[in-house]
Amino acid sequence: MKRPERIAFLTVGEIACWLRVLNKDTASRIFEPAILPLLAGEALRSSLSKDQKAALTGATLSGGVAAYEQVRVPTKSSGLGVAAVVGQHAGFITRLTDKRAAVSARGAAVGGAIVAAGVGLAAWKNRALVPAVALGGTAAVATAALADDERFRRRTTAEGGISHGANLMLAGEGLRLVRNTLLKDKKHNFWIGMLEGLTLGATSVGAMLLVDGVTE
């Protein structure tokens, strides 16, 4: 088996999504932080340079820390959590710039609007999340803007999934923001659980596509 950790990634990810649906917070604190670090094997096994491997491995490990903090304090800005999200995307951005990705004027405008909307929503419904949305949201949007480079979207190899992966991660963060602002006072039920499971699934699959693409 060439990629045993990929089987583990998919298995742990699916279990974690169901734990969200079933509202098992204690178990989620164990499973969710383990998801993204399982993608590190792809980088470590690749032909990338030592520095490039370090950047991408750091991104996946930071993603694990961010996931833990998002489970621990979902409706507040955690200094460690924000730093981990920024670190995660810094690793992705490093690899995207290595590939000479460029942000279009349209991408910059859309990204700025997304961040502004997110900060506005947090300021309106949950001020405690403003720092996380402003810093973490900007990092996620920057990754998505670089990943939207037309050269990647034309590829039929793993690089073709870079844009899809970054957009899925951004969509997942958007759903997380909705849950922790507009729906923060809603008690857990089947539909809230499905929303949380979908959020986790989108960010996890998105990260997988992005890592596979930037590793190529």
Tab-separated table of C-alpha atoms in Angstrom:
chain	number	residue	atom	x	y	z
A	1	MET	CA	0.000	0.000	0.000
A	2	LYS	CA	1.664	3.215	-1.208
A	3	ARG	CA	-0.324	5.705	0.874
A	4	PRO	CA	-1.583	4.027	4.059
A	5	GLU	CA	-1.987	7.397	5.764
A	6	ARG	CA	-4.536	8.404	3.105
A	7	ILE	CA	-6.787	5.537	4.196
A	8	ALA	CA	-6.348	6.736	7.769
A	9	PHE	CA	-7.155	10.306	6.707
A	10	LEU	CA	-10.396	9.289	5.014
A	11	THR	CA	-11.405	6.998	7.891
A	12	VAL	CA	-10.680	9.508	10.651
A	13	GLY	CA	-12.336	12.266	8.623
A	14	GLU	CA	-15.546	10.298	8.144
A	15	ILE	CA	-15.699	9.322	11.817
A	16	ALA	CA	-15.157	12.951	12.819
A	17	CYS	CA	-17.969	14.125	10.542
A	18	TRP	CA	-20.384	11.649	12.115
A	19	LEU	CA	-19.263	12.694	15.587
A	20	ARG	CA	-20.309	16.221	14.641
A	21	VAL	CA	-23.711	15.007	13.502
A	22	LEU	CA	-24.129	13.080	16.763
A	23	ASN	CA	-22.856	15.985	18.912
A	24	LYS	CA	-19.983	14.067	20.516
A	25	ASP	CA	-17.733	16.988	21.479
A	26	THR	CA	-15.301	15.043	23.651
A	27	ALA	CA	-14.554	12.533	20.901
A	28	SER	CA	-14.382	15.355	18.342
A	29	ARG	CA	-11.488	16.894	20.291
A	30	ILE	CA	-9.558	13.691	19.659
A	31	PHE	CA	-10.469	12.969	16.046
A	32	GLU	CA	-10.645	16.393	14.381
A	33	PRO	CA	-7.100	17.550	15.240
A	34	ALA	CA	-5.772	14.285	13.758
A	35	ILE	CA	-7.269	14.778	10.294
A	36	LEU	CA	-5.005	17.306	8.566
A	37	PRO	CA	-1.672	16.075	10.008
A	38	LEU	CA	-2.370	12.765	8.234
A	39	LEU	CA	-1.830	14.638	4.955
A	40	ALA	CA	1.798	15.333	5.883
A	41	GLY	CA	2.869	11.975	4.452
A	42	GLU	CA	2.129	13.228	0.948
A	43	ALA	CA	4.590	16.093	1.364
A	44	LEU	CA	7.274	14.068	3.135
A	45	ARG	CA	7.213	11.363	0.461
A	46	SER	CA	7.384	13.830	-2.435
A	47	SER	CA	10.366	15.095	-4.433
A	48	LEU	CA	9.991	18.618	-3.042
A	49	SER	CA	13.002	20.372	-1.541
A	50	LYS	CA	13.616	20.186	2.196
A	51	ASP	CA	12.291	23.730	2.715
A	52	GLN	CA	9.203	23.053	0.607
A	53	LYS	CA	8.471	19.878	2.547
A	54	ALA	CA	8.867	21.786	5.808
A	55	ALA	CA	6.419	24.485	4.681
A	56	LEU	CA	3.760	21.996	3.624
A	57	THR	CA	4.231	19.721	6.630
A	58	GLY	CA	3.999	22.764	8.876
A	59	ALA	CA	0.742	23.707	7.166
A	60	THR	CA	-0.842	20.333	7.915
A	61	LEU	CA	0.354	20.285	11.533
A	62	SER	CA	-0.864	23.851	12.072
A	63	GLY	CA	-4.198	22.754	10.656
A	64	GLY	CA	-4.411	20.132	13.393
A	65	VAL	CA	-3.803	22.736	16.102
A	66	ALA	CA	-6.397	25.039	14.540
A	67	ALA	CA	-8.934	22.202	14.474
A	68	TYR	CA	-8.407	21.508	18.174
A	69	GLU	CA	-8.960	25.144	19.081
A	70	GLN	CA	-12.054	25.355	16.877
A	71	VAL	CA	-13.577	22.445	18.785
A	72	ARG	CA	-12.459	23.782	22.174
A	73	VAL	CA	-13.667	27.396	21.796
A	74	PRO	CA	-15.861	27.524	18.667
A	75	THR	CA	-17.494	30.882	19.390
A	76	LYS	CA	-14.404	32.802	20.541
A	77	SER	CA	-11.104	33.977	19.064
A	78	SER	CA	-8.254	31.877	20.415
A	79	GLY	CA	-4.787	33.393	20.036
A	80	LEU	CA	-3.315	29.951	19.447
A	81	GLY	CA	-6.101	29.033	17.051
A	82	VAL	CA	-5.729	32.194	14.983
A	83	ALA	CA	-1.946	31.761	14.830
A	84	ALA	CA	-2.418	28.145	13.734
A	85	VAL	CA	-4.846	29.085	10.943
A	86	VAL	CA	-2.486	31.791	9.702
A	87	GLY	CA	0.435	29.351	9.891
A	88	GLN	CA	-1.513	26.721	7.992
A	89	HIS	CA	-2.291	29.066	5.137
A	90	ALA	CA	1.224	30.526	5.181
A	91	GLY	CA	2.475	27.045	4.298
A	92	PHE	CA	-0.014	26.724	1.449
A	93	ILE	CA	0.749	30.232	0.203
A	94	THR	CA	4.475	29.444	0.208
A	95	ARG	CA	3.909	26.483	-2.099
A	96	LEU	CA	1.523	28.408	-4.333
A	97	THR	CA	4.023	31.234	-4.774
A	98	ASP	CA	6.713	28.611	-5.470
A	99	LYS	CA	4.484	27.592	-8.356
A	100	ARG	CA	4.318	31.249	-9.438
A	101	ALA	CA	0.611	31.575	-8.734
A	102	ALA	CA	-0.747	35.078	-9.231
A	103	VAL	CA	-3.815	36.850	-7.885
A	104	SER	CA	-6.069	38.445	-10.496
A	105	ALA	CA	-7.701	41.839	-9.984
A	106	ARG	CA	-11.061	40.085	-9.842
A	107	GLY	CA	-9.762	37.621	-7.250
A	108	ALA	CA	-8.410	40.428	-5.085
A	109	ALA	CA	-11.708	42.320	-5.240
A	110	VAL	CA	-13.818	39.264	-4.451
A	111	GLY	CA	-11.463	38.258	-1.650
A	112	GLY	CA	-11.614	41.699	-0.081
A	113	ALA	CA	-15.405	41.638	-0.223
A	114	ILE	CA	-15.523	38.194	1.418
A	115	VAL	CA	-13.298	39.285	4.302
A	116	ALA	CA	-15.278	42.495	4.789
A	117	ALA	CA	-18.557	40.570	4.813
A	118	GLY	CA	-17.197	38.037	7.297
A	119	VAL	CA	-15.864	40.693	9.667
A	120	GLY	CA	-19.148	42.574	9.383
A	121	LEU	CA	-21.157	39.458	10.234
A	122	ALA	CA	-18.923	38.706	13.223
A	123	ALA	CA	-19.139	42.304	14.461
A	124	TRP	CA	-22.933	42.129	14.201
A	125	LYS	CA	-23.587	38.718	15.731
A	126	ASN	CA	-20.501	37.674	17.707
A	127	ARG	CA	-17.825	40.296	18.354
A	128	ALA	CA	-15.587	37.739	20.047
A	129	LEU	CA	-14.894	36.243	16.619
A	130	VAL	CA	-13.799	39.464	14.889
A	131	PRO	CA	-10.024	38.907	15.354
A	132	ALA	CA	-10.275	35.313	14.145
A	133	VAL	CA	-12.304	36.273	11.089
A	134	ALA	CA	-10.126	39.269	10.238
A	135	LEU	CA	-6.799	37.413	10.466
A	136	GLY	CA	-7.734	33.817	9.734
A	137	GLY	CA	-10.253	34.844	7.101
A	138	THR	CA	-7.707	37.001	5.303
A	139	ALA	CA	-5.240	34.095	5.252
A	140	ALA	CA	-7.850	31.680	3.867
A	141	VAL	CA	-8.964	34.183	1.234
A	142	ALA	CA	-5.358	34.817	0.178
A	143	THR	CA	-4.856	31.081	-0.332
A	144	ALA	CA	-8.048	30.805	-2.378
A	145	ALA	CA	-7.140	33.848	-4.496
A	146	LEU	CA	-3.717	32.419	-5.371
A	147	ALA	CA	-5.173	28.952	-5.957
A	148	ASP	CA	-7.635	30.412	-8.458
A	149	ASP	CA	-4.791	30.982	-10.937
A	150	GLU	CA	-6.120	29.982	-14.350
A	151	ARG	CA	-3.056	27.837	-15.034
A	152	PHE	CA	-4.084	25.423	-12.299
A	153	ARG	CA	-7.689	25.204	-13.424
A	154	ARG	CA	-6.591	24.125	-16.901
A	155	ARG	CA	-4.575	21.171	-15.641
A	156	THR	CA	-5.876	17.616	-15.759
A	157	THR	CA	-3.367	16.409	-13.137
A	158	ALA	CA	-3.597	16.850	-9.354
A	159	GLU	CA	-2.791	20.532	-9.874
A	160	GLY	CA	-6.253	20.876	-11.363
A	161	GLY	CA	-7.684	20.318	-7.880
A	162	ILE	CA	-5.803	23.207	-6.268
A	163	SER	CA	-8.525	25.766	-6.921
A	164	HIS	CA	-11.329	23.391	-5.953
A	165	GLY	CA	-9.536	22.476	-2.744
A	166	ALA	CA	-8.906	26.050	-1.634
A	167	ASN	CA	-12.482	27.038	-2.464
A	168	LEU	CA	-13.861	24.096	-0.485
A	169	MET	CA	-11.758	25.112	2.507
A	170	LEU	CA	-12.996	28.684	2.217
A	171	ALA	CA	-16.599	27.505	1.903
A	172	GLY	CA	-16.144	25.370	5.009
A	173	GLU	CA	-14.860	28.365	6.956
A	174	GLY	CA	-17.871	30.336	5.759
A	175	LEU	CA	-20.234	27.656	7.058
A	176	ARG	CA	-18.339	27.605	10.357
A	177	LEU	CA	-18.807	31.363	10.646
A	178	VAL	CA	-22.552	31.045	10.031
A	179	ARG	CA	-22.801	28.373	12.737
A	180	ASN	CA	-20.895	30.494	15.252
A	181	THR	CA	-22.689	33.770	14.513
A	182	LEU	CA	-26.187	33.512	13.066
A	183	LEU	CA	-26.785	30.087	14.635
A	184	LYS	CA	-24.618	30.321	17.752
A	185	ASP	CA	-27.591	30.221	20.128
A	186	LYS	CA	-29.253	27.277	18.398
A	187	LYS	CA	-29.151	24.037	20.355
A	188	HIS	CA	-27.789	20.989	18.596
A	189	ASN	CA	-30.284	19.069	16.501
A	190	PHE	CA	-30.104	16.903	13.386
A	191	TRP	CA	-29.843	19.849	10.992
A	192	ILE	CA	-27.230	21.668	13.050
A	193	GLY	CA	-25.290	18.416	13.233
A	194	MET	CA	-25.496	18.005	9.461
A	195	LEU	CA	-24.262	21.569	8.994
A	196	GLU	CA	-21.291	20.932	11.290
A	197	GLY	CA	-20.526	17.645	9.556
A	198	LEU	CA	-20.699	19.316	6.142
A	199	THR	CA	-18.403	22.076	7.375
A	200	LEU	CA	-15.789	19.602	8.537
A	201	GLY	CA	-16.121	17.517	5.386
A	202	ALA	CA	-15.638	20.529	3.125
A	203	THR	CA	-12.524	21.759	4.918
A	204	SER	CA	-10.998	18.267	5.107
A	205	VAL	CA	-11.586	17.286	1.475
A	206	GLY	CA	-10.528	20.759	0.384
A	207	ALA	CA	-7.251	20.437	2.280
A	208	MET	CA	-6.632	17.036	0.694
A	209	LEU	CA	-7.116	18.390	-2.831
A	210	LEU	CA	-4.944	21.405	-2.083
A	211	VAL	CA	-2.112	19.362	-0.553
A	212	ASP	CA	-2.170	16.876	-3.437
A	213	GLY	CA	-2.048	19.720	-5.941
A	214	VAL	CA	0.758	21.764	-4.419
A	215	THR	CA	2.814	18.626	-3.751
A	216	GLU	CA	2.901	17.767	-7.456
